[in-house]
Short mmCIF file of C-alpha atoms in Angstrom, two decimals:
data_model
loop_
_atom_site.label_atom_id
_atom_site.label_comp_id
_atom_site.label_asym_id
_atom_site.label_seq_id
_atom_site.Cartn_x
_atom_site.Cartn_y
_atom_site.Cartn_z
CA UNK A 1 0.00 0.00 0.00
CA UNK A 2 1.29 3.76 -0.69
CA UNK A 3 2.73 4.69 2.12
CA UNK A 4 3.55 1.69 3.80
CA UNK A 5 -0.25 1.87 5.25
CA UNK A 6 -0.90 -1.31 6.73
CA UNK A 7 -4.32 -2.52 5.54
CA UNK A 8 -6.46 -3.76 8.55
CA UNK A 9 -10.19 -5.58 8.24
CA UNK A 10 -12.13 -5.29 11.19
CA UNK A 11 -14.35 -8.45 12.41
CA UNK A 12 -18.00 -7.76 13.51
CA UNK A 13 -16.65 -8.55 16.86
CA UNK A 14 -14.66 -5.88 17.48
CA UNK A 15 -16.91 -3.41 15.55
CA UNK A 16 -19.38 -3.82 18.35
CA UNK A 17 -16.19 -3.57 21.11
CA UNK A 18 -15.85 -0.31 19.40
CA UNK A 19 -19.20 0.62 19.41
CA UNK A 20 -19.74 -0.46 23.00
CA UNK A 21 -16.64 1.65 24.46
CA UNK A 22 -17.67 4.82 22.70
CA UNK A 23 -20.20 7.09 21.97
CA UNK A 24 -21.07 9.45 19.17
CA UNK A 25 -18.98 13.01 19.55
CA UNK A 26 -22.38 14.35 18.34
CA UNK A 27 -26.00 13.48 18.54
CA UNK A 28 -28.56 13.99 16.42
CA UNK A 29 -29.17 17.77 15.52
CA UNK A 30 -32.06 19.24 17.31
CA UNK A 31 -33.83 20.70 14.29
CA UNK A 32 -33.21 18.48 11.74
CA UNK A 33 -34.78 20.64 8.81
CA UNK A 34 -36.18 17.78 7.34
CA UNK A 35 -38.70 20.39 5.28
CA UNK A 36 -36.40 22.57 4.14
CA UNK A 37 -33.95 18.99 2.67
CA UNK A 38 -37.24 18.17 1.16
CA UNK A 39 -37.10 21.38 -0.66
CA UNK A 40 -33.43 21.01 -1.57
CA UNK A 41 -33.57 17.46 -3.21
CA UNK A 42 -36.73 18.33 -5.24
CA UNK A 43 -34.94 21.06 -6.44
CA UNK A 44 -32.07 19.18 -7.50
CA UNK A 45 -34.11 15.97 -8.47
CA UNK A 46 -35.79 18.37 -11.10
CA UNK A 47 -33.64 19.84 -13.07
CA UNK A 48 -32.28 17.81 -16.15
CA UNK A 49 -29.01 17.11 -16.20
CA UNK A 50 -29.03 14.24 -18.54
CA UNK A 51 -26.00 14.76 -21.44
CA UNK A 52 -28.52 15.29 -24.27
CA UNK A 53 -30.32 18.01 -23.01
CA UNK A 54 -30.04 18.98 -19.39
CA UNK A 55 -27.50 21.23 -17.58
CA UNK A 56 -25.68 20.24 -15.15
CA UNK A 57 -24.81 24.05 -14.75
CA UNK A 58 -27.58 24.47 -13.52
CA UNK A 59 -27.82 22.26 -10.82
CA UNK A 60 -24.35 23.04 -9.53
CA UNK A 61 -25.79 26.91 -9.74
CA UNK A 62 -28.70 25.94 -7.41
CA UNK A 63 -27.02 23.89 -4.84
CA UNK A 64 -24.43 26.86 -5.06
CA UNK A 65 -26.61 29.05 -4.48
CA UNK A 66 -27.80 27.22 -1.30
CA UNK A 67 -24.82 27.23 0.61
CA UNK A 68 -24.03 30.96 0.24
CA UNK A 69 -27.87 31.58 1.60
CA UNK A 70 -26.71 29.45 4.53
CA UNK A 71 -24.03 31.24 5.21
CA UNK A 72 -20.97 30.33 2.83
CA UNK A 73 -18.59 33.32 1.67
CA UNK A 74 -18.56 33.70 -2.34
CA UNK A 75 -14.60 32.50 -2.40
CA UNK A 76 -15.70 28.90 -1.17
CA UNK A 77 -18.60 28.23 -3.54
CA UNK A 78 -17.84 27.72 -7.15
CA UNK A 79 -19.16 26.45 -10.58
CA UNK A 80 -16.25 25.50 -12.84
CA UNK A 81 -16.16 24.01 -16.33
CA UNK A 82 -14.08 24.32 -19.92
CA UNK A 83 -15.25 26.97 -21.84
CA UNK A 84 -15.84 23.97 -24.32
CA UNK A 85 -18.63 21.73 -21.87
CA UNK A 86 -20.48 24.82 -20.97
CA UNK A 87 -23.33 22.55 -19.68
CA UNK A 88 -20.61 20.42 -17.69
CA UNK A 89 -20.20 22.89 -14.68
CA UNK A 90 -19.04 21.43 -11.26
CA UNK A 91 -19.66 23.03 -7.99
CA UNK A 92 -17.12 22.84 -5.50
CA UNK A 93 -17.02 24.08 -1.50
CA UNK A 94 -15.54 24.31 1.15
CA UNK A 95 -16.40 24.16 4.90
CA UNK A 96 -12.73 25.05 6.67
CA UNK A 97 -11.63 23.78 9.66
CA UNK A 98 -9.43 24.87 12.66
CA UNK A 99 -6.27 23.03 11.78
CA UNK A 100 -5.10 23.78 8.36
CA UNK A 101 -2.83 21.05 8.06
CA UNK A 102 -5.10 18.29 9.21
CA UNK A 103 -6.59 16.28 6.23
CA UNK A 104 -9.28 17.33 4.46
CA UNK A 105 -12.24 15.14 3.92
CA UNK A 106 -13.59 14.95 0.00
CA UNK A 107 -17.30 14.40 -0.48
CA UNK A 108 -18.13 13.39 -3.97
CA UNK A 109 -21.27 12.98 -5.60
CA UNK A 110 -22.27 13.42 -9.41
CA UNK A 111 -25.35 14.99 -10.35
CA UNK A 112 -25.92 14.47 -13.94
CA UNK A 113 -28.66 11.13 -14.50
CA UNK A 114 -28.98 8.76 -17.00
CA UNK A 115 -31.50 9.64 -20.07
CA UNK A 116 -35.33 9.27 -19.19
CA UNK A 117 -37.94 9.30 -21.38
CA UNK A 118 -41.53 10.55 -20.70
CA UNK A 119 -42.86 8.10 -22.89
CA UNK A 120 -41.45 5.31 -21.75
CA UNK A 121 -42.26 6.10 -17.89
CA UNK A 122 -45.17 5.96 -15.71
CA UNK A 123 -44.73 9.31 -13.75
CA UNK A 124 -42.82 12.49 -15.93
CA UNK A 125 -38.97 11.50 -14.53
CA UNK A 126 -38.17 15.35 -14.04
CA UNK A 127 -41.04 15.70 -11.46
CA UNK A 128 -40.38 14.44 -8.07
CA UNK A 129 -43.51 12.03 -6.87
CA UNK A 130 -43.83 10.87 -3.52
CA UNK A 131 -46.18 7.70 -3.65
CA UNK A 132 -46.77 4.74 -1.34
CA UNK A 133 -43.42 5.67 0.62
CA UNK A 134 -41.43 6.12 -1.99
CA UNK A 135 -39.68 9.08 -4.35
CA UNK A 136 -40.25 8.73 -7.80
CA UNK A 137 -37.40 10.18 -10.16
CA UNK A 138 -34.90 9.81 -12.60
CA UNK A 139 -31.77 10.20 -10.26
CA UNK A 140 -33.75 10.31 -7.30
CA UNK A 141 -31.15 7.26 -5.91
CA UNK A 142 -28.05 7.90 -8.21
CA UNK A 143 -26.62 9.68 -7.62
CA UNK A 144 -28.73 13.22 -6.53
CA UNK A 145 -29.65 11.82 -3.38
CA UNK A 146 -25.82 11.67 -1.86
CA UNK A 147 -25.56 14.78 -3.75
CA UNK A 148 -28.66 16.67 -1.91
CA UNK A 149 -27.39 15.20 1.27
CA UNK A 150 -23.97 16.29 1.48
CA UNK A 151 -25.20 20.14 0.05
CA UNK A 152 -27.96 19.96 2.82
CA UNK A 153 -25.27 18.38 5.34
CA UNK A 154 -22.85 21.82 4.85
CA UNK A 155 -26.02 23.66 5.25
CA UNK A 156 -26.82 22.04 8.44
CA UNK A 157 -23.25 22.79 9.92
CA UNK A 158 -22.81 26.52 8.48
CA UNK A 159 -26.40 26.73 10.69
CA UNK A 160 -24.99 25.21 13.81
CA UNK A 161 -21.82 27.36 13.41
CA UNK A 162 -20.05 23.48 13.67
CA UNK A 163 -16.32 23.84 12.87
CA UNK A 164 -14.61 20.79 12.55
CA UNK A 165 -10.88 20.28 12.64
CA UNK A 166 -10.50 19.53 9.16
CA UNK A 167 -11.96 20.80 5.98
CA UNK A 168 -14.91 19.61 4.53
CA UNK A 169 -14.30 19.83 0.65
CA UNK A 170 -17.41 19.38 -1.57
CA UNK A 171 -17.12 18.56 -5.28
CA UNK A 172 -21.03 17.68 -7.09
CA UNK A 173 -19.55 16.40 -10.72
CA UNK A 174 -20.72 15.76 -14.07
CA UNK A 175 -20.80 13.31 -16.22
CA UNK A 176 -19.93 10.15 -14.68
CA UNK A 177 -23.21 8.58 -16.52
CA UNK A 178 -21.28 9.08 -20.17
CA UNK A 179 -21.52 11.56 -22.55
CA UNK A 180 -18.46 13.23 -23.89
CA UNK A 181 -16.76 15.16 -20.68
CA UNK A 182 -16.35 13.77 -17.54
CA UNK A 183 -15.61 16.72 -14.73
CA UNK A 184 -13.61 14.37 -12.68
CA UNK A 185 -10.41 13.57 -14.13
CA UNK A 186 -10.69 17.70 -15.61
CA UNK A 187 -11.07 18.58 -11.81
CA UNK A 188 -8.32 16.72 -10.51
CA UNK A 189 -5.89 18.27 -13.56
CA UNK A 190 -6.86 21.98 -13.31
CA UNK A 191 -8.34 21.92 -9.57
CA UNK A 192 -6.40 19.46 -8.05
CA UNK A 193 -6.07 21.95 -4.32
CA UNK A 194 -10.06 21.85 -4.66
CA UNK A 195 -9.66 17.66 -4.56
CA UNK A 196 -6.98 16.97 -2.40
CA UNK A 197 -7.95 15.53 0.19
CA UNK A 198 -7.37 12.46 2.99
CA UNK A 199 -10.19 10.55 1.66
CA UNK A 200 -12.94 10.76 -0.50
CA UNK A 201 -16.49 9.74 0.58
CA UNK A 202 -18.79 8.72 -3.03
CA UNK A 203 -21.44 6.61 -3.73
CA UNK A 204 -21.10 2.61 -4.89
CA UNK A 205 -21.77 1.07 -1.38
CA UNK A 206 -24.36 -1.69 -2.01
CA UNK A 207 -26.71 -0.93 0.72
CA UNK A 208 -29.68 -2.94 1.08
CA UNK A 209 -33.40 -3.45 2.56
CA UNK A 210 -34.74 -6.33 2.66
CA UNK A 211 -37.54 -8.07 0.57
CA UNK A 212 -40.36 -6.31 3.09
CA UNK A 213 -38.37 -3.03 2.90
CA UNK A 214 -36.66 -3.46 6.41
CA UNK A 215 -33.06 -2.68 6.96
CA UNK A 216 -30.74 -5.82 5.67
CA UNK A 217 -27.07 -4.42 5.33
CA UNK A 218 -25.01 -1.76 5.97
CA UNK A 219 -22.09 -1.66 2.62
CA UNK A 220 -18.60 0.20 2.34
CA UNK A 221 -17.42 -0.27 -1.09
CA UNK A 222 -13.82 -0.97 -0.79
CA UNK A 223 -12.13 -0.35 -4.35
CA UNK A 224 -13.93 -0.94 -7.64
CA UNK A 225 -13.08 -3.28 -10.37
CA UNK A 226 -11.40 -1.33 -13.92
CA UNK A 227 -13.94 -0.95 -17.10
CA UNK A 228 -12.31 -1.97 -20.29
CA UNK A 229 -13.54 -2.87 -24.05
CA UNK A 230 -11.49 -4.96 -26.39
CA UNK A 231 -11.66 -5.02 -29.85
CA UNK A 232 -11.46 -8.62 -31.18
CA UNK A 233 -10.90 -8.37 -35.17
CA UNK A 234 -10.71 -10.82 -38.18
CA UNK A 235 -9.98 -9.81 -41.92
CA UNK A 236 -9.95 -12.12 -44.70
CA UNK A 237 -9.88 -11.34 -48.11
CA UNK A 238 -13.33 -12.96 -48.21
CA UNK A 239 -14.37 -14.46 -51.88
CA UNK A 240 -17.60 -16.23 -53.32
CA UNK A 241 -19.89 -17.85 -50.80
CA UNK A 242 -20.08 -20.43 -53.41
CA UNK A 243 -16.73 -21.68 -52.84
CA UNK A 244 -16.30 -21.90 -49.15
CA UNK A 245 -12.78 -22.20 -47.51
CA UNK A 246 -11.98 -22.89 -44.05
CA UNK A 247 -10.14 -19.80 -43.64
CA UNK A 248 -13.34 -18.21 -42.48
CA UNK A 249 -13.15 -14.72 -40.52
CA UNK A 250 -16.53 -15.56 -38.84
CA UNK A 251 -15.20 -18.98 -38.09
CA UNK A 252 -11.80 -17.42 -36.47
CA UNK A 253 -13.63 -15.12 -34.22
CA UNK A 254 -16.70 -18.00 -33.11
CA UNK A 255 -13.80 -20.68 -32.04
CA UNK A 256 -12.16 -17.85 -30.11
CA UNK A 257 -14.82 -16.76 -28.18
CA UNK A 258 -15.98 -20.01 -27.80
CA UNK A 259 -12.89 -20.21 -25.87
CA UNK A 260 -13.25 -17.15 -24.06
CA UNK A 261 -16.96 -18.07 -22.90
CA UNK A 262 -15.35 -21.50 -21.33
CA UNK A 263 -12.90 -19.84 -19.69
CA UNK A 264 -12.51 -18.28 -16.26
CA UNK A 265 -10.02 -15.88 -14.53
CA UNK A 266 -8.01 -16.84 -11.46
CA UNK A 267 -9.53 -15.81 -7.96
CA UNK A 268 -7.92 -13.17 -6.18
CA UNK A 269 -9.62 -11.82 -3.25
CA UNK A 270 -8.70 -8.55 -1.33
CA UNK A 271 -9.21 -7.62 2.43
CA UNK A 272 -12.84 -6.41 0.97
CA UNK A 273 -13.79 -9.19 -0.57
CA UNK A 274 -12.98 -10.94 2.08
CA UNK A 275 -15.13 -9.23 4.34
CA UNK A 276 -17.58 -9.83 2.73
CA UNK A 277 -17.48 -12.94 2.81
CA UNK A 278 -16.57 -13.69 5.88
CA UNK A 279 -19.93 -10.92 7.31
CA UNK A 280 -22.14 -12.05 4.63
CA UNK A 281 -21.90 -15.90 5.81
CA UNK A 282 -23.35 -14.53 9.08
CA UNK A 283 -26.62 -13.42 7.30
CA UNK A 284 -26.47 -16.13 4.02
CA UNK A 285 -29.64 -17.84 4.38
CA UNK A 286 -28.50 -20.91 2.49
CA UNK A 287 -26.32 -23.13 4.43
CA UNK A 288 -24.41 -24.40 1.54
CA UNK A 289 -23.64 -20.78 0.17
CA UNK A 290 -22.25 -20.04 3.59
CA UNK A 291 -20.13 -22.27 4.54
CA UNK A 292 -18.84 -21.83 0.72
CA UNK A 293 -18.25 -18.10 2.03
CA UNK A 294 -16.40 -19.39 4.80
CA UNK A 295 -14.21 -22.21 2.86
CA UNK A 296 -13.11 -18.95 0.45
CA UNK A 297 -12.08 -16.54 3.17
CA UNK A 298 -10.08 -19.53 4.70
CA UNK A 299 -8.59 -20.98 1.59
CA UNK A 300 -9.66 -18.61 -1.62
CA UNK A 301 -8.04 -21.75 -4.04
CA UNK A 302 -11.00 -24.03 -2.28
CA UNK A 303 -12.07 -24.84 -6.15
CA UNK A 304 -15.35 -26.50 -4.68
CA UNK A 305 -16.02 -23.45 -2.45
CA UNK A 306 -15.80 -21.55 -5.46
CA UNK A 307 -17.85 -23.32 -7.96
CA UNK A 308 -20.88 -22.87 -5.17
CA UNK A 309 -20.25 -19.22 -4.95
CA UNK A 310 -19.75 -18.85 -8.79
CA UNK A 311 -23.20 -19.67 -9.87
CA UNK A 312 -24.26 -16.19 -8.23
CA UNK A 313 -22.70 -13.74 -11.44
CA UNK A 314 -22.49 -10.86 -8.58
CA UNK A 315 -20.33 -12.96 -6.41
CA UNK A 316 -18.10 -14.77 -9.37
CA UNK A 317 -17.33 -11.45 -10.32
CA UNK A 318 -16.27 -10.19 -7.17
CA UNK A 319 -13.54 -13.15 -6.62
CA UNK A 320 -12.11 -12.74 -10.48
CA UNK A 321 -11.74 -10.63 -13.27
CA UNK A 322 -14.27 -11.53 -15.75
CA UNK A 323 -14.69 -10.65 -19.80
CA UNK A 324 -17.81 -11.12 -21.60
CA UNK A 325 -18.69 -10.95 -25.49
CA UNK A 326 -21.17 -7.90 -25.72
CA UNK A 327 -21.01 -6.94 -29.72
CA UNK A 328 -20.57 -8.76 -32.80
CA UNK A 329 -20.68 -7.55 -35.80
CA UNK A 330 -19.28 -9.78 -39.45
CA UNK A 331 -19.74 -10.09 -43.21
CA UNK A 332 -20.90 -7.28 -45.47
CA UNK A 333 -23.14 -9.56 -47.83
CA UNK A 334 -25.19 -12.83 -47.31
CA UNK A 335 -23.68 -14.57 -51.05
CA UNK A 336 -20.03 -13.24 -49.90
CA UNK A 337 -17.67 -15.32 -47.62
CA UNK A 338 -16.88 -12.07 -44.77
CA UNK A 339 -13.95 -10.21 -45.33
CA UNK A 340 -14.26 -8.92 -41.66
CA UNK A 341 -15.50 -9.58 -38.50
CA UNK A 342 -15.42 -7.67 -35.06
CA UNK A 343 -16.63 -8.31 -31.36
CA UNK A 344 -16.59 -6.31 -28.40
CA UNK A 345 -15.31 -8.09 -24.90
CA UNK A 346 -16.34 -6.05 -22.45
CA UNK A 347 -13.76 -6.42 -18.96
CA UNK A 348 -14.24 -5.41 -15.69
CA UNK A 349 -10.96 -6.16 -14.08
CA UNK A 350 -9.96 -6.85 -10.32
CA UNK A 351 -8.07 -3.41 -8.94
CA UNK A 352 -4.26 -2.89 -9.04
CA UNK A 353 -4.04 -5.30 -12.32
CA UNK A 354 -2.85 -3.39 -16.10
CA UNK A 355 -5.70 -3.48 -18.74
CA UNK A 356 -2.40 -3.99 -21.49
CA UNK A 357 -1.61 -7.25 -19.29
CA UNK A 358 -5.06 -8.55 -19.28
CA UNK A 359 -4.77 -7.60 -23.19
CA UNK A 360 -1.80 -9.99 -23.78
CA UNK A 361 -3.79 -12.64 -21.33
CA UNK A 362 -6.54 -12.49 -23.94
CA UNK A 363 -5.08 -13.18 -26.42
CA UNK A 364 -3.88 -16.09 -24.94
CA UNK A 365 -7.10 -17.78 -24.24
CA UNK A 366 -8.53 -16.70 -27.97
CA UNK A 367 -5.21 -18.79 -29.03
CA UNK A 368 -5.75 -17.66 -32.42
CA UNK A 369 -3.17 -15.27 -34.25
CA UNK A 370 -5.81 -14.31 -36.85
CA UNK A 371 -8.23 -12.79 -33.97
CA UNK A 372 -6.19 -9.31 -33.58
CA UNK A 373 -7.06 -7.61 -29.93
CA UNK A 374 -6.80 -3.92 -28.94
CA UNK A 375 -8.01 -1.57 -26.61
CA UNK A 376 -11.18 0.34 -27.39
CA UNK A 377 -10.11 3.14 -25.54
CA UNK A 378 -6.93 4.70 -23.69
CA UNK A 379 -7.39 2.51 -20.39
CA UNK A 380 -8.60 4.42 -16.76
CA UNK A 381 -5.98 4.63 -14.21
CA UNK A 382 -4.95 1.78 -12.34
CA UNK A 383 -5.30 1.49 -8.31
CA UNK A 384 -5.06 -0.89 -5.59
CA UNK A 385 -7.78 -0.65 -3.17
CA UNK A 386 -8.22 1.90 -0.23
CA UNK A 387 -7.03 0.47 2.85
CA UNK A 388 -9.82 -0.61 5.31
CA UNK A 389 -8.94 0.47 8.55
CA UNK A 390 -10.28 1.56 12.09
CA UNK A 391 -9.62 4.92 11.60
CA UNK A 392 -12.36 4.72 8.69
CA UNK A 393 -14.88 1.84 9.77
CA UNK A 394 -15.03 2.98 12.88
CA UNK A 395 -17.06 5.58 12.79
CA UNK A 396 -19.46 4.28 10.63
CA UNK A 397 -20.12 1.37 12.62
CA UNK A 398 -20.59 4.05 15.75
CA UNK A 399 -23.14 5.41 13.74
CA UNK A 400 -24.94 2.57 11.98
CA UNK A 401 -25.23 1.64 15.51
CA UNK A 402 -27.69 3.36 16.51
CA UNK A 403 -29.55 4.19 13.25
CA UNK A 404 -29.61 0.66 12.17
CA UNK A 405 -29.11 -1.51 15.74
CA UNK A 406 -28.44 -5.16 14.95
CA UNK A 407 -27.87 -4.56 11.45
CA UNK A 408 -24.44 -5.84 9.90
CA UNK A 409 -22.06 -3.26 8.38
CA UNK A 410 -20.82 -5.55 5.27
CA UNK A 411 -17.19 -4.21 3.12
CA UNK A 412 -17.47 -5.08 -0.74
CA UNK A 413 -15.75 -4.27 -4.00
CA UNK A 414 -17.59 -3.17 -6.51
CA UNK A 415 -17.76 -4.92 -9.64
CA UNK A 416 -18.82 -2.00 -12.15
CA UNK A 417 -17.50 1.65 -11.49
CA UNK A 418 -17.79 4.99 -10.55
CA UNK A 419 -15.78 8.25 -10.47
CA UNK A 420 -13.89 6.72 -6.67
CA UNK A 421 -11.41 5.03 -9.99
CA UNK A 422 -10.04 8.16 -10.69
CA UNK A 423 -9.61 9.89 -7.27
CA UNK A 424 -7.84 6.43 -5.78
CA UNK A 425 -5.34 6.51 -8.84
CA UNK A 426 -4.78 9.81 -7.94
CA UNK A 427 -3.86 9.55 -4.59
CA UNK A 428 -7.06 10.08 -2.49
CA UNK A 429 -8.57 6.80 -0.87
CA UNK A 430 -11.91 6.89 -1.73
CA UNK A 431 -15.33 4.75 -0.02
CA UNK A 432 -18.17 4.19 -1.41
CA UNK A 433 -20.62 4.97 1.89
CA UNK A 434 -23.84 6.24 1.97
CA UNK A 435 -26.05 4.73 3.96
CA UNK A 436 -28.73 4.66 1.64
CA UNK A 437 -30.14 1.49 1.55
CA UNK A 438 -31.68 0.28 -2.48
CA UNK A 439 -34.43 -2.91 -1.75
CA UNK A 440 -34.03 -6.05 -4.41
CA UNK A 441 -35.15 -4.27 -7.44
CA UNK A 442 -32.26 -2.11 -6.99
CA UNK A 443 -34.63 0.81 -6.69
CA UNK A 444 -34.68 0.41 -10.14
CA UNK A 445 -31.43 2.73 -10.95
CA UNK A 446 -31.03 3.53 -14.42
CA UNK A 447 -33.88 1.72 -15.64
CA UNK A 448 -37.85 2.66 -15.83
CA UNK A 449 -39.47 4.61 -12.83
CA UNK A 450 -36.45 5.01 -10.69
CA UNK A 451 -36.92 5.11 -7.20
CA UNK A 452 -35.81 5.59 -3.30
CA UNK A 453 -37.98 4.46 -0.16
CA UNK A 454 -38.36 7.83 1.70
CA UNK A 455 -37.47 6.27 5.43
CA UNK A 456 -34.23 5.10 3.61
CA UNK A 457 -33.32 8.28 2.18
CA UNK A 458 -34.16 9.87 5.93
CA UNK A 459 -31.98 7.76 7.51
CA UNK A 460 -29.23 7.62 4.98
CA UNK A 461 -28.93 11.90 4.85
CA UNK A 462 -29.20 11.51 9.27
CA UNK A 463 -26.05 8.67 8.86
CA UNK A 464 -24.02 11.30 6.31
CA UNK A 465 -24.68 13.95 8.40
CA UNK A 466 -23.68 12.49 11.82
CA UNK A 467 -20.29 10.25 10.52
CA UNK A 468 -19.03 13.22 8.25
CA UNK A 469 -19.03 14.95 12.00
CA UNK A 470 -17.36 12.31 13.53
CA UNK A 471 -14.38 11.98 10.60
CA UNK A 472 -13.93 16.06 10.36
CA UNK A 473 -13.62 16.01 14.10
CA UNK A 474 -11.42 12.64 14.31
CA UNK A 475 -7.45 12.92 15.11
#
């Protein structure tokens, strides 16, 4: 690890020691200004900020304009973006502390939402609709409800006059959904004093309620697995379909996927994965699946351990990297033999390993020199995973605690991505906690109707609020 940080994972058992022995450095706010957070999300929720046609501008502008009503001087509150992605503007802030050279903490949350048709959906997705306990929106989860907490959050403080010991850095991107700019990597190139920080708090922790919508798990995500497309190619100088040859592109490109499909990637697990193993046996319902959980945490090359735990996709790809077909495309007419033809292998690869060496493995297990592989794109940085220590579980726990008693606080990695890949490469450790808990539709994120229970949204902005304290306070 950088620094010669040694990486710690905490059992359950002394999570609750810790939790026992000590008690929250702050309660619960007495006016919790649950109307006026209300306001604040719907605000946010309702402006577009999709990449065809919203602004994310403007919704940096409004939450902007927020936190100098509550208080904060013009010089900490600003809306950046290139003159070329006028649309594309970032707010960042800054609560200071008392010690300027104690760490700052980095809250980051992106505000621009994936596209959302009217047609397609049952309530318009730029109108926020509370119904049956729930908030209806597009980005009403992901990501504008961490967003809308961590504005109203600064709010709340600047009210209370709290001033921690640390700085409280806030940075609302755009465009971590796609599109063509992504403020992130721009932010920490021509604002990197705005994101330096000790650690970064962002979305990606897994959270979950139950199938009755009760509490099930508390999630930290601990490092995220690296997005990459390969181009797999085949040209042939094609000819008559008439006169068939063996020396078929099509043919080339089938047997190597073929191979590809059979094939899996060697488990390596991290101290997050195992966590979550080792917690998640404590709550796995099936007996086979957790003792399976327990046989991998003990021995991770238990092959029958891991052929149980495989036939769940989320948990194979946890343990491995993993590369999957997506896109084919082949031939140019149906009485020519094809002259070319192309797939897409989509990768999401475990963190710390070189999307070049995964390349070379590739081609490798295709074990065909006519199948040509490159990169789609130039590759996202490369990171081990944050350390997972006291000095940031901790807290949480001391907080989930009391919001959530009895309710187990789980570590993961994630297995698709967010914007934490680019502040971990460069330099800042960055979590994935929220406290917002999704129930087993996955609230529906990015799909039709998107949604967020309101009691988990409550209790998820109450959790931010209180363990944000507790870190900008901490030694």
């Amino acid at each position: 690890m950088r620094g010669g940080t040694r990486t710690i994972f905490m059992t359950a058992a002394a999570l609750v020691a810790l939790v026992a022995t000590s008690a929250l450095a702050q309660g619960p706010a007495k006016d919790s200004g649950e109307t006026a957070f209300r306001g604040l999300y719907k605000e946010l929720v309702e402006i577009n900020t999709t990449a065809s046609v919203g602004s994310c501008t403007a919704a940096a502008q409004a939450m902007g304009a927020r936190l100098k009503a509550a208080g904060f001087a013009d010089s900490d509150v600003r809306v950046v973006f290139p003159d070329e992605h006028p649309k594309a503007g970032a707010l960042l802030a800054t609560l200071h502390g008392k010690d300027p050279k104690a760490g700052a903490i980095l809250l980051l949350a992106h505000i621009d939402v994936v596209e959302a048709r009217r047609e397609d959906w049952e309530r318009d997705p730029f109108k926020l609709v509370e119904e049956d306990g729930y908030f209806y929106a597009r980005g009403a989860s992901d990501d504008k409800a961490m967003a809308a907490i961590f504005t109203d959050s600064l709010v709340r403080y600047k009210h209370e006059g709290f001033t921690p010991r640390r700085d409280i850095k806030l940075a609302l991107t755009c465009g971590e959904e796609g599109g063509q700019f992504n403020s992130v990597p721009w932010l920490l190139e021509k604002h990197p004093e705005a994101m330096k920080a000790d650690f970064a708090l962002n979305e990606g922790d897994d959270s979950q309620l139950d199938e009755k919508g009760q509490p099930r798990l508390l999630g930290i995500q601990v490092g995220e697995k690296v997005y990459m497309d390969y181009n797999l190619e085949v040209t042939n100088a094609g000819g008559h379909s008439s006169r068939p040859v063996k020396d078929n592109a099509i043919y080339h490109l089938a047997g190597g996927l073929a191979r590809l499909g059979a094939y899996d990637f060697p488990i390596a697990l991290n101290d997050a994965t195992k966590g979550y193993y080792e917690q998640s046996a404590k709550i796995e319902p099936d007996p086979e699946v957790a003792n399976a959980m327990r046989a991998m945490v003990k021995d991770p090359a238990d092959a029958a351990a891991a052929a149980i735990l495989a036939r769940d996709p989320g948990r194979n790809s946890m343990m491995r990297t993993t590369c999957v077909a997506t896109m084919v495309e082949a031939g140019h007419a149906p009485n020519a033999l094809p002259q070319r033809a192309k797939a897409n292998v989509n990768c999401r690869i475990l963190p710390g390993n070189d999307p070049k060496v995964v390349r070379d493995q590739l081609e490798q297990i295709v074990a065909d020199p006519a199948i040509k592989i490159t990169l789609a794109a130039d590759p996202d940085p490369v990171s081990p995973p944050p350390p997972l220590t006291p000095r940031i579980m901790a807290p949480a726990a001391k907080v989930a605690a009391r919001i959530w008693p009895g309710v187990p606080f789980i570590p993961a990695m994630l297995t698709g991505a967010t914007d934490g890949r680019f502040t971990n490469a460069a330099g800042v450790p960055t979590y994935g906690l929220s406290g917002l808990m999704a129930g087993v539709d996955g609230d529906h994120i990015h799909g039709l109707n998107e949604r967020i229970q309101v009691k988990a949204l409550m209790n998820g902005r109450q959790f931010l609020y209180e363990v944000v304290k507790l870190y900008a306070d901490a030694r």
